[in-house]
Short mmCIF file of C-alpha atoms in Angstrom, two decimals:
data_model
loop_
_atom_site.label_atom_id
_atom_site.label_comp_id
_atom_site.label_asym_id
_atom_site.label_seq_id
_atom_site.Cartn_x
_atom_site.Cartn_y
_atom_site.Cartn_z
CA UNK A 466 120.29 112.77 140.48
CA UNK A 467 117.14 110.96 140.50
CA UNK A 468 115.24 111.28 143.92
CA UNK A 469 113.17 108.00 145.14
CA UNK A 470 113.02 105.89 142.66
CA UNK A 471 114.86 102.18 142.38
CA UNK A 472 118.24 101.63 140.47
CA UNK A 473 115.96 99.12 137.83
CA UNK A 474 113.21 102.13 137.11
CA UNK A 475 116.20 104.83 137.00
CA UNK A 476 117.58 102.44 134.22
CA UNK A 477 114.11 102.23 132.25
CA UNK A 478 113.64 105.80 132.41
CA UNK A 479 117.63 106.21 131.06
CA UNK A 480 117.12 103.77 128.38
CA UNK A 481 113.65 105.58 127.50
CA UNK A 482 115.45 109.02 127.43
CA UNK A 483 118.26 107.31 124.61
CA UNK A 484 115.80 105.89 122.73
CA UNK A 485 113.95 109.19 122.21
CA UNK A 486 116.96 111.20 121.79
CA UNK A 487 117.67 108.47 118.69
CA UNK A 488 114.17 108.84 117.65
CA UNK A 489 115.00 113.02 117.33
CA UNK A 490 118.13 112.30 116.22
CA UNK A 491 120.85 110.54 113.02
CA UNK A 492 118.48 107.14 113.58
CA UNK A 493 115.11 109.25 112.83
CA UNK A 494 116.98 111.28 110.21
CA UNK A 495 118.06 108.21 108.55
CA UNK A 496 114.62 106.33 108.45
CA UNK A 497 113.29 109.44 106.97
CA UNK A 498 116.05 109.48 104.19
CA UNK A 499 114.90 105.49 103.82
CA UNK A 500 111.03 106.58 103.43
CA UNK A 501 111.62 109.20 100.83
CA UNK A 502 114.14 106.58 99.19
CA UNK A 503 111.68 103.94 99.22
CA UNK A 504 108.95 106.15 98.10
CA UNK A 505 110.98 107.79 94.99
CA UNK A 506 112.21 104.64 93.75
CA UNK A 507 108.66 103.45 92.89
CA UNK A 508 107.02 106.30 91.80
CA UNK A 509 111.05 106.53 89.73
CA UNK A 510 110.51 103.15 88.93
CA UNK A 511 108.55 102.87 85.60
CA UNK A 512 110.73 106.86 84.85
CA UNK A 513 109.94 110.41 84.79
CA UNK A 514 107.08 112.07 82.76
CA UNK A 515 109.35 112.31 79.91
CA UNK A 516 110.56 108.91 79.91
CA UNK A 517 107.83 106.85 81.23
CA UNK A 518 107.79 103.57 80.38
CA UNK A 519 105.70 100.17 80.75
CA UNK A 520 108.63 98.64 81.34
CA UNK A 521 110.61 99.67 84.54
CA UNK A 522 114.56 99.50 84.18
CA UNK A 523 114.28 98.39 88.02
CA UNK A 524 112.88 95.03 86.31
CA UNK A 525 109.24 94.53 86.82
CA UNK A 526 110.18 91.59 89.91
CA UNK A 527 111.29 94.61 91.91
CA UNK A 528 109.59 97.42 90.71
CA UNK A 529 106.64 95.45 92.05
CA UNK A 530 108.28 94.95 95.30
CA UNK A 531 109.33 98.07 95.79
CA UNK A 532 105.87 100.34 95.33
CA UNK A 533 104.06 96.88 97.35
CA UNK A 534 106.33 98.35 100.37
CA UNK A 535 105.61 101.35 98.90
CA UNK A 536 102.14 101.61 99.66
CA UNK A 537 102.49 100.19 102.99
CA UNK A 538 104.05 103.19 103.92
CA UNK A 539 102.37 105.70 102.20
CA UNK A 540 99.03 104.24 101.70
CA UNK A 541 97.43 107.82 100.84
CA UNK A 542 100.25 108.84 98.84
CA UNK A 543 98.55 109.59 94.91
CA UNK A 544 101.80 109.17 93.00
CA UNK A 545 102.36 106.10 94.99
CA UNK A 546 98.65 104.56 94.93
CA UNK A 547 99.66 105.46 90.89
CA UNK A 548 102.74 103.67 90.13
CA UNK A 549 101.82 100.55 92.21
CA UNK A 550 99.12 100.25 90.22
CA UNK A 551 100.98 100.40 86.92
CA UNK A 552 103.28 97.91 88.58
CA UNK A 553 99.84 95.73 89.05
CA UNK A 554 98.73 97.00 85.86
CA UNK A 555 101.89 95.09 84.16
CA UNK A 556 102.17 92.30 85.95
CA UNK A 557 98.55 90.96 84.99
CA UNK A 558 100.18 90.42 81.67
CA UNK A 559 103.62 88.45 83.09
CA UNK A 560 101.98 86.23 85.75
CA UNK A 561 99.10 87.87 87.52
CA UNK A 562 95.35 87.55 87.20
CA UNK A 563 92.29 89.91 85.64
CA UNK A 564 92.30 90.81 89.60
CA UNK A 565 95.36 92.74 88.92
CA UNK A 566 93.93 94.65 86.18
CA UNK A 567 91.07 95.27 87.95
CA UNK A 568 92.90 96.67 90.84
CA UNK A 569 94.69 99.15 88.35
CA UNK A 570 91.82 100.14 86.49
CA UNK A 571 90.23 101.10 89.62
CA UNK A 572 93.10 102.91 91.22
CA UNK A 573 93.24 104.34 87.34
CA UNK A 574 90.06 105.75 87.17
CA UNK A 575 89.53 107.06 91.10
CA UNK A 576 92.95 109.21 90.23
CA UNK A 577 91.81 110.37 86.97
CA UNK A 578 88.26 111.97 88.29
CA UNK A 579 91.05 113.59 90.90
CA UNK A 580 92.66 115.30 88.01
CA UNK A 581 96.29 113.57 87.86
CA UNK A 582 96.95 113.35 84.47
CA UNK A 583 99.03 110.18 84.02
CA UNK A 584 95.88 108.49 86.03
CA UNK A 585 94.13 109.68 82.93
CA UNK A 586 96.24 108.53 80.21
CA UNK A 587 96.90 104.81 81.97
CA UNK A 588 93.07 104.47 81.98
CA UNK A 589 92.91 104.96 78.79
CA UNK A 590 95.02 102.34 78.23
CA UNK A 591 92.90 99.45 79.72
CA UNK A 592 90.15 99.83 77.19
CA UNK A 593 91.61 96.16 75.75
CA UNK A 594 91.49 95.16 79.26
CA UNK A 595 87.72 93.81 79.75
CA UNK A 596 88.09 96.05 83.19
CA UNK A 597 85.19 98.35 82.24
CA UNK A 598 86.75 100.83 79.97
CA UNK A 599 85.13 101.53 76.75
CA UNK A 600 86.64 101.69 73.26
CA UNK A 601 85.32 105.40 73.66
CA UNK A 602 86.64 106.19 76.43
CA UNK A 603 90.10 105.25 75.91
CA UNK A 604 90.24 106.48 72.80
CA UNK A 605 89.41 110.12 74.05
CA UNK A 606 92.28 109.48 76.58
CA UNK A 607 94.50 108.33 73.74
CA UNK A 608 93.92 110.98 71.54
CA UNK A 609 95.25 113.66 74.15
CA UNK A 610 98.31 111.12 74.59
CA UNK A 611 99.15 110.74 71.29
CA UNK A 612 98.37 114.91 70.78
CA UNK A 613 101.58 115.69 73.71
CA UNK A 614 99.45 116.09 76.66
CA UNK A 615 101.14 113.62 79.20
CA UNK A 616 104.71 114.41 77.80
CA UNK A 617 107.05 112.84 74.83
CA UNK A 618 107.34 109.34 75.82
CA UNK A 619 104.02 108.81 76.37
CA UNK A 620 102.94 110.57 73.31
CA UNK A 621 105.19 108.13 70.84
CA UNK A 622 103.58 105.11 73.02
CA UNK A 623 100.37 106.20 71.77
CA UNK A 624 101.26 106.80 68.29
CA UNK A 625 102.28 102.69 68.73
CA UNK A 626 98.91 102.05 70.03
CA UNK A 627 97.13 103.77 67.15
CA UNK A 628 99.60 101.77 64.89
CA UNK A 629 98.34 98.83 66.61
CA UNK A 630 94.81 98.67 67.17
CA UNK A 631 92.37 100.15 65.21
CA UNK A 632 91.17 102.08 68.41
CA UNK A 633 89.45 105.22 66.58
CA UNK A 634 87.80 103.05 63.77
CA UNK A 635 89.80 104.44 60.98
CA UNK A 636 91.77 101.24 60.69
CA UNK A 637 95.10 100.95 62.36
CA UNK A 638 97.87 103.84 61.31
CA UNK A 639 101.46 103.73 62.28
CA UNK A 640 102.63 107.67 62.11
CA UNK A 641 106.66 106.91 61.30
CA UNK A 642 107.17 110.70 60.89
CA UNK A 643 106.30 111.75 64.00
CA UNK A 644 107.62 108.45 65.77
CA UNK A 645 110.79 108.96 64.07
CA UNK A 646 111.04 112.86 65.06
CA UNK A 647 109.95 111.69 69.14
CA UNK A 648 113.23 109.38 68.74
CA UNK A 649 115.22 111.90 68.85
CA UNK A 650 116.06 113.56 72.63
CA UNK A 651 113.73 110.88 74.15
CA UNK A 652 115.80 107.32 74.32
CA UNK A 653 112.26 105.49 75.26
CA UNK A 654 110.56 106.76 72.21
CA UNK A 655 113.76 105.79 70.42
CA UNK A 656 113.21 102.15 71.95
CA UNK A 657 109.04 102.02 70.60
CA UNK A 658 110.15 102.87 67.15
CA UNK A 659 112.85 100.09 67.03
CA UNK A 660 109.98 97.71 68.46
CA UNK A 661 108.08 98.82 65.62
CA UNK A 662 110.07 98.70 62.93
CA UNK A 663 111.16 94.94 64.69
CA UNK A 664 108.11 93.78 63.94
CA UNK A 665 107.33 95.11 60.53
CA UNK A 666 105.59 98.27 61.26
CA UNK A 667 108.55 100.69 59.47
CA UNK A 668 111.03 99.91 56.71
CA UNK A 669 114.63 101.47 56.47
CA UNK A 670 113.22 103.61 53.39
CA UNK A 671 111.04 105.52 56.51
CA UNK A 672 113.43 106.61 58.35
CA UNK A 673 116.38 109.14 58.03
CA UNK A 674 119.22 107.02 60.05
CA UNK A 675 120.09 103.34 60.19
CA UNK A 676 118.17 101.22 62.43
CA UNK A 677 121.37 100.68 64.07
CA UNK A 678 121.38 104.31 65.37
CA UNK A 679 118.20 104.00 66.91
CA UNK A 680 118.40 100.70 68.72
CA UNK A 681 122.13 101.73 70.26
CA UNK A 682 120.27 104.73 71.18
CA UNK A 683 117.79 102.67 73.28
CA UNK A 684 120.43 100.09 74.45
CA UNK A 685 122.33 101.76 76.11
CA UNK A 686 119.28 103.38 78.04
CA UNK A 687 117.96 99.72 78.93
CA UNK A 688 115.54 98.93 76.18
CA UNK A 689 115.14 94.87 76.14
CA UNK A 690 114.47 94.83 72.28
CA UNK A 691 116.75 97.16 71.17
CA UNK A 692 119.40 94.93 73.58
CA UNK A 693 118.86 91.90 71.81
CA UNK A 694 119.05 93.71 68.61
CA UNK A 695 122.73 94.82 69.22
CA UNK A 696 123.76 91.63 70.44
CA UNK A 697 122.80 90.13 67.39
CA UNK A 698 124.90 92.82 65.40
CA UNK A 699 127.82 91.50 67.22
CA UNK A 700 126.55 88.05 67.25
CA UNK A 701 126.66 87.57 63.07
CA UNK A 702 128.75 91.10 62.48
CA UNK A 703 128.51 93.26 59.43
CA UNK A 704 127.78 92.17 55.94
CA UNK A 705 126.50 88.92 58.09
CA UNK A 706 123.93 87.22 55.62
CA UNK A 707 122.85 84.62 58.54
CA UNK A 708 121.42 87.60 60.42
CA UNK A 709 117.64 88.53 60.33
CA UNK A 710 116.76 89.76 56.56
CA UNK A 711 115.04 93.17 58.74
CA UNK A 712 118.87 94.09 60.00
CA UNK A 713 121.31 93.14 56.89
CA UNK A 714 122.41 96.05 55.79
CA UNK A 715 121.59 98.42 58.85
CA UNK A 716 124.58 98.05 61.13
CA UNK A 717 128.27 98.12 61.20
CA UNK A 718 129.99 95.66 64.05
CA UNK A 719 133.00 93.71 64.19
CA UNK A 720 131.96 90.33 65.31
CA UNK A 721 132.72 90.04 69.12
CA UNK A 722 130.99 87.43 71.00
CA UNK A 723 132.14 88.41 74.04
CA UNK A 724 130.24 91.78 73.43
CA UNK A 725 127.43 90.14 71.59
CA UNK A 726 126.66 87.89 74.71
CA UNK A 727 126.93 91.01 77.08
CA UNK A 728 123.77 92.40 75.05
CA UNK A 729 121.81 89.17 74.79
CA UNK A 730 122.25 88.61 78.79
CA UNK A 731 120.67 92.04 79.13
CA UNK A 732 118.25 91.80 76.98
CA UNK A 733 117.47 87.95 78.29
CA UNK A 734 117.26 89.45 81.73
CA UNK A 735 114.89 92.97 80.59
CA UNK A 736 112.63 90.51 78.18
CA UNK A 737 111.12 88.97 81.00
CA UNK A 738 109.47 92.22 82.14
CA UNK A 739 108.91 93.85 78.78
CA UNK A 740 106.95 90.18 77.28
CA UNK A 741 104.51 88.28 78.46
CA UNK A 742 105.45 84.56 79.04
CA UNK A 743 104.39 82.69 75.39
CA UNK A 744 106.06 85.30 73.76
CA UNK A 745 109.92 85.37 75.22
CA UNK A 746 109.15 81.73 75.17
CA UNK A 747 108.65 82.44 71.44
CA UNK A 748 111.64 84.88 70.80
CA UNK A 749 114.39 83.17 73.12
CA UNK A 750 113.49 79.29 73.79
CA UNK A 751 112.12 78.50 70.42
CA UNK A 752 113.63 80.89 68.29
CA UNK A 753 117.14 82.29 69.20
CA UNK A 754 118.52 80.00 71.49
CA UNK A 755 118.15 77.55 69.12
CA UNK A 756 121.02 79.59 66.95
CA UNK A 757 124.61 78.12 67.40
CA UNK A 758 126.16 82.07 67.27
CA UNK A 759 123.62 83.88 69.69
CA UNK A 760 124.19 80.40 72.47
CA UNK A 761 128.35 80.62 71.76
CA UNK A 762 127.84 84.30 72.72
CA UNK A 763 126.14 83.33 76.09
CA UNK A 764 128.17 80.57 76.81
CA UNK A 765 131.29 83.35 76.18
CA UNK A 766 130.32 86.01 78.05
CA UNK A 767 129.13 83.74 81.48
CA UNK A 768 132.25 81.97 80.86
CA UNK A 769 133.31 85.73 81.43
CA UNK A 770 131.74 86.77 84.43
CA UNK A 771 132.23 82.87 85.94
CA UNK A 772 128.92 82.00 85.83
CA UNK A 773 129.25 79.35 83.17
CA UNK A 774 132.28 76.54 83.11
CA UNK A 775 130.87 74.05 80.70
CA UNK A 776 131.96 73.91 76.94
CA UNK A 777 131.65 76.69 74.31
CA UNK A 778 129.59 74.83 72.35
CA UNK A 779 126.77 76.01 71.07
CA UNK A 780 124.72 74.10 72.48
CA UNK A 781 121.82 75.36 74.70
CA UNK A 782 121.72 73.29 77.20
CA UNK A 783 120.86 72.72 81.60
CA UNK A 784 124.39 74.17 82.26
CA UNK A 785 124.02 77.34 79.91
CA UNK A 786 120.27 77.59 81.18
CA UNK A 787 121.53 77.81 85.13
CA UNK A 788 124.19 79.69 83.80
CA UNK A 789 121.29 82.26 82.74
CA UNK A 790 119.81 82.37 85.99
CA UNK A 791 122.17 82.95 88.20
CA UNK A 792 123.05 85.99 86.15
CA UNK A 793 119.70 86.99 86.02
CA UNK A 794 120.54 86.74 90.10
CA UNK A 795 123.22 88.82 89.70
CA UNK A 796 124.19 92.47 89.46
CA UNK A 797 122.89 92.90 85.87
CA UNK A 798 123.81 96.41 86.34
CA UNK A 799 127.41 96.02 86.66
CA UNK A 800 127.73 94.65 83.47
CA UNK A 801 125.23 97.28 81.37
CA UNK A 802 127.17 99.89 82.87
CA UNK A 803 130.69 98.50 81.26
CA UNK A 804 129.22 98.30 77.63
CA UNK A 805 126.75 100.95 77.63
CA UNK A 806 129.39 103.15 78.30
CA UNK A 807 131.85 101.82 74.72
CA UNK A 808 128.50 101.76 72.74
CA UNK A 809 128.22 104.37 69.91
CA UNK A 810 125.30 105.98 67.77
CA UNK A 811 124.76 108.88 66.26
CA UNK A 812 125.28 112.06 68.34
CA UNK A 813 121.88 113.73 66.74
CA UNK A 814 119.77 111.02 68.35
CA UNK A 815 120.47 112.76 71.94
CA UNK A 816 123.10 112.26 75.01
CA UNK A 817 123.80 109.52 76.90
CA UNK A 818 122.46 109.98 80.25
CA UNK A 819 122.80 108.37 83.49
CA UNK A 820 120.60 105.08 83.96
CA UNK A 821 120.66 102.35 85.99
CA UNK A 822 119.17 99.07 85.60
CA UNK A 823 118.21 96.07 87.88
CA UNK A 824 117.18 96.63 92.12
CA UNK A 825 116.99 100.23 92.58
CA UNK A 826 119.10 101.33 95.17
CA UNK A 827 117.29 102.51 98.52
CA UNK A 828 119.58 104.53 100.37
#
């Protein structure tokens, strides 16, 4: 019994006592399974060591939401202060400013003279940046990436830049060998050669396995390019001679739309954090959805998930186009996770392994 004090105070001090035996108790427990949530699915959000890549399966949108509440929470965090700025880093390319880069170059280099090594290797990667990173410097940083010091993905990203730019002043030098030997065990480095050899940088006479392999490979672990490039092997199907010149010959698929339009919608959706603007303007609005085949495999496959109830046309039109975004609104996931999972390549290439795509999930 409380001696001496009013029936209103006896109340405040009773509510006061709950509220700190929540604070010590499931309530506190369950915030501090939210924090370390919240905190893992940024620094998780662009992947591991292994598997890091520029572009996040979370979708840049929310892997840039995600590490901004991020760093509200755990402003001194490193890996944190890190990935947020990669996040930054990224989106200076698909609708921020030179502020952005210069925010990331800084967070960049202040980690790097700390010692974290993937600090080290993203500053190296601003040298094209016109954020105060030399040609010199970068390319010391890119050497050790490309040599296997910040891990597998990041090494085969670096044997792209070098195939790229002519960052060391020897002229610009794809390796295929080793980008084709990264491929395999590492799905993103699987994904950078089928960029690659996408846009001209490797022929089928360089490499070992169809290009087929390698982009089903990356598919089904959320690569946007290698996405669109399955959809079109369903799209036009095998022996197709209305299919890009680069693929004829370097797939087997029974035409499916249904299952061509799946692919396109994912790679529609994971193209608008993997390009900047003018070019998925390039590759979608003025080049593929002006194709009757890749648009009747859209139209199909909304039609499929009720997103779309217009004609089967063809025709890319407002319908089909709000058809688009409200499945880029949608649980993209659901649907990667139904064809990723009937998708085949070859077995040498590496396992399948569990992946999500779309908003990470926070508890």
């Amino acid at each position: 019994m409380l001696h001496g004090m009013t029936s209103g105070k006896a109340l405040r001090i009773a509510a006061l006592i709950v509220f700190a035996s929540l604070l010590s108790g499931p309530a506190l427990a369950k915030s501090k399974a939210q924090d370390a949530a919240l905190r893992q699915a940024c620094i998780g959000a662009f992947g591991d060591q292994e598997h890091f890549d520029w572009t996040p399966r979370t979708g840049l949108d929310n892997a840039l939401a995600t590490c901004r509440s991020a760093i509200a929470q755990f402003p001194d965090d490193a890996e944190v202060q890190l990935y947020y700025a990669v996040a930054r880093d990224q989106f200076a390319e698909r609708g921020g400013t030179q502020d952005d880069n210069l925010y990331a170059t800084e967070v960049y280099r202040r980690l790097a003279d700390e010692g974290l090594p993937m600090a080290q290797y993203a500053l190296g990667t601003m040298f094209d940046e016109s954020a105060g990173v030399s040609a010199e410097e970068g390319q010391s940083y890119m050497t050790r990436a490309r040599d296997g010091e910040f891990g597998t993905a990041v090494s085969c990203e670096a044997v792209r830049t070098f195939g790229l730019v002519d960052i060391d002043g020897n002229g610009a030098s794809y390796d295929i060998a080793a980008a084709e030997s990264m491929a395999h065990g590492n799905y993103v480095c699987a994904g950078y050669l089928v960029n690659m050899y996408w846009y001209g940088y490797a022929t089928p006479d360089d490499l070992p396995l169809s290009i087929a392999d390698y982009a089903r490979y990356a598919a089904v672990h959320g690569d946007p390019m290698a996405m669109a490039i399955v959809g079109l092997f369903y799209a036009f199907g095998t022996g197709s001679t209305d299919i890009d010149a680069k693929l004829q010959g370097q797939y087997t698929a029974r035409q499916d739309a249904e299952k061509a339009g799946a692919w396109l919608l994912l790679a529609y959706w994971g193209t608008k954090s993997s390009m900047r603007p003018e070019i998925r303007s390039e590759f979608w609005d003025h080049g593929y959805l002006l194709w009757p085949p890749i648009v009747t495999a859209l139209q199909t496959t909304l039609g499929t998930l009720d997103l779309h109830d217009g004609p089967v046309d063809g025709n890319f039109g407002d319908s089909t186009r709000a058809a688009l975004a409200a499945f880029e609104a949608s649980d993209v996931d659901a649907l990667f996770q139904m064809v990723r999972a009937k998708e085949k390549y070859a077995a040498e290439l590496g396992e399948r392994e569990l992946l999500h795509i779309g908003a990470p999930a926070l508890d």
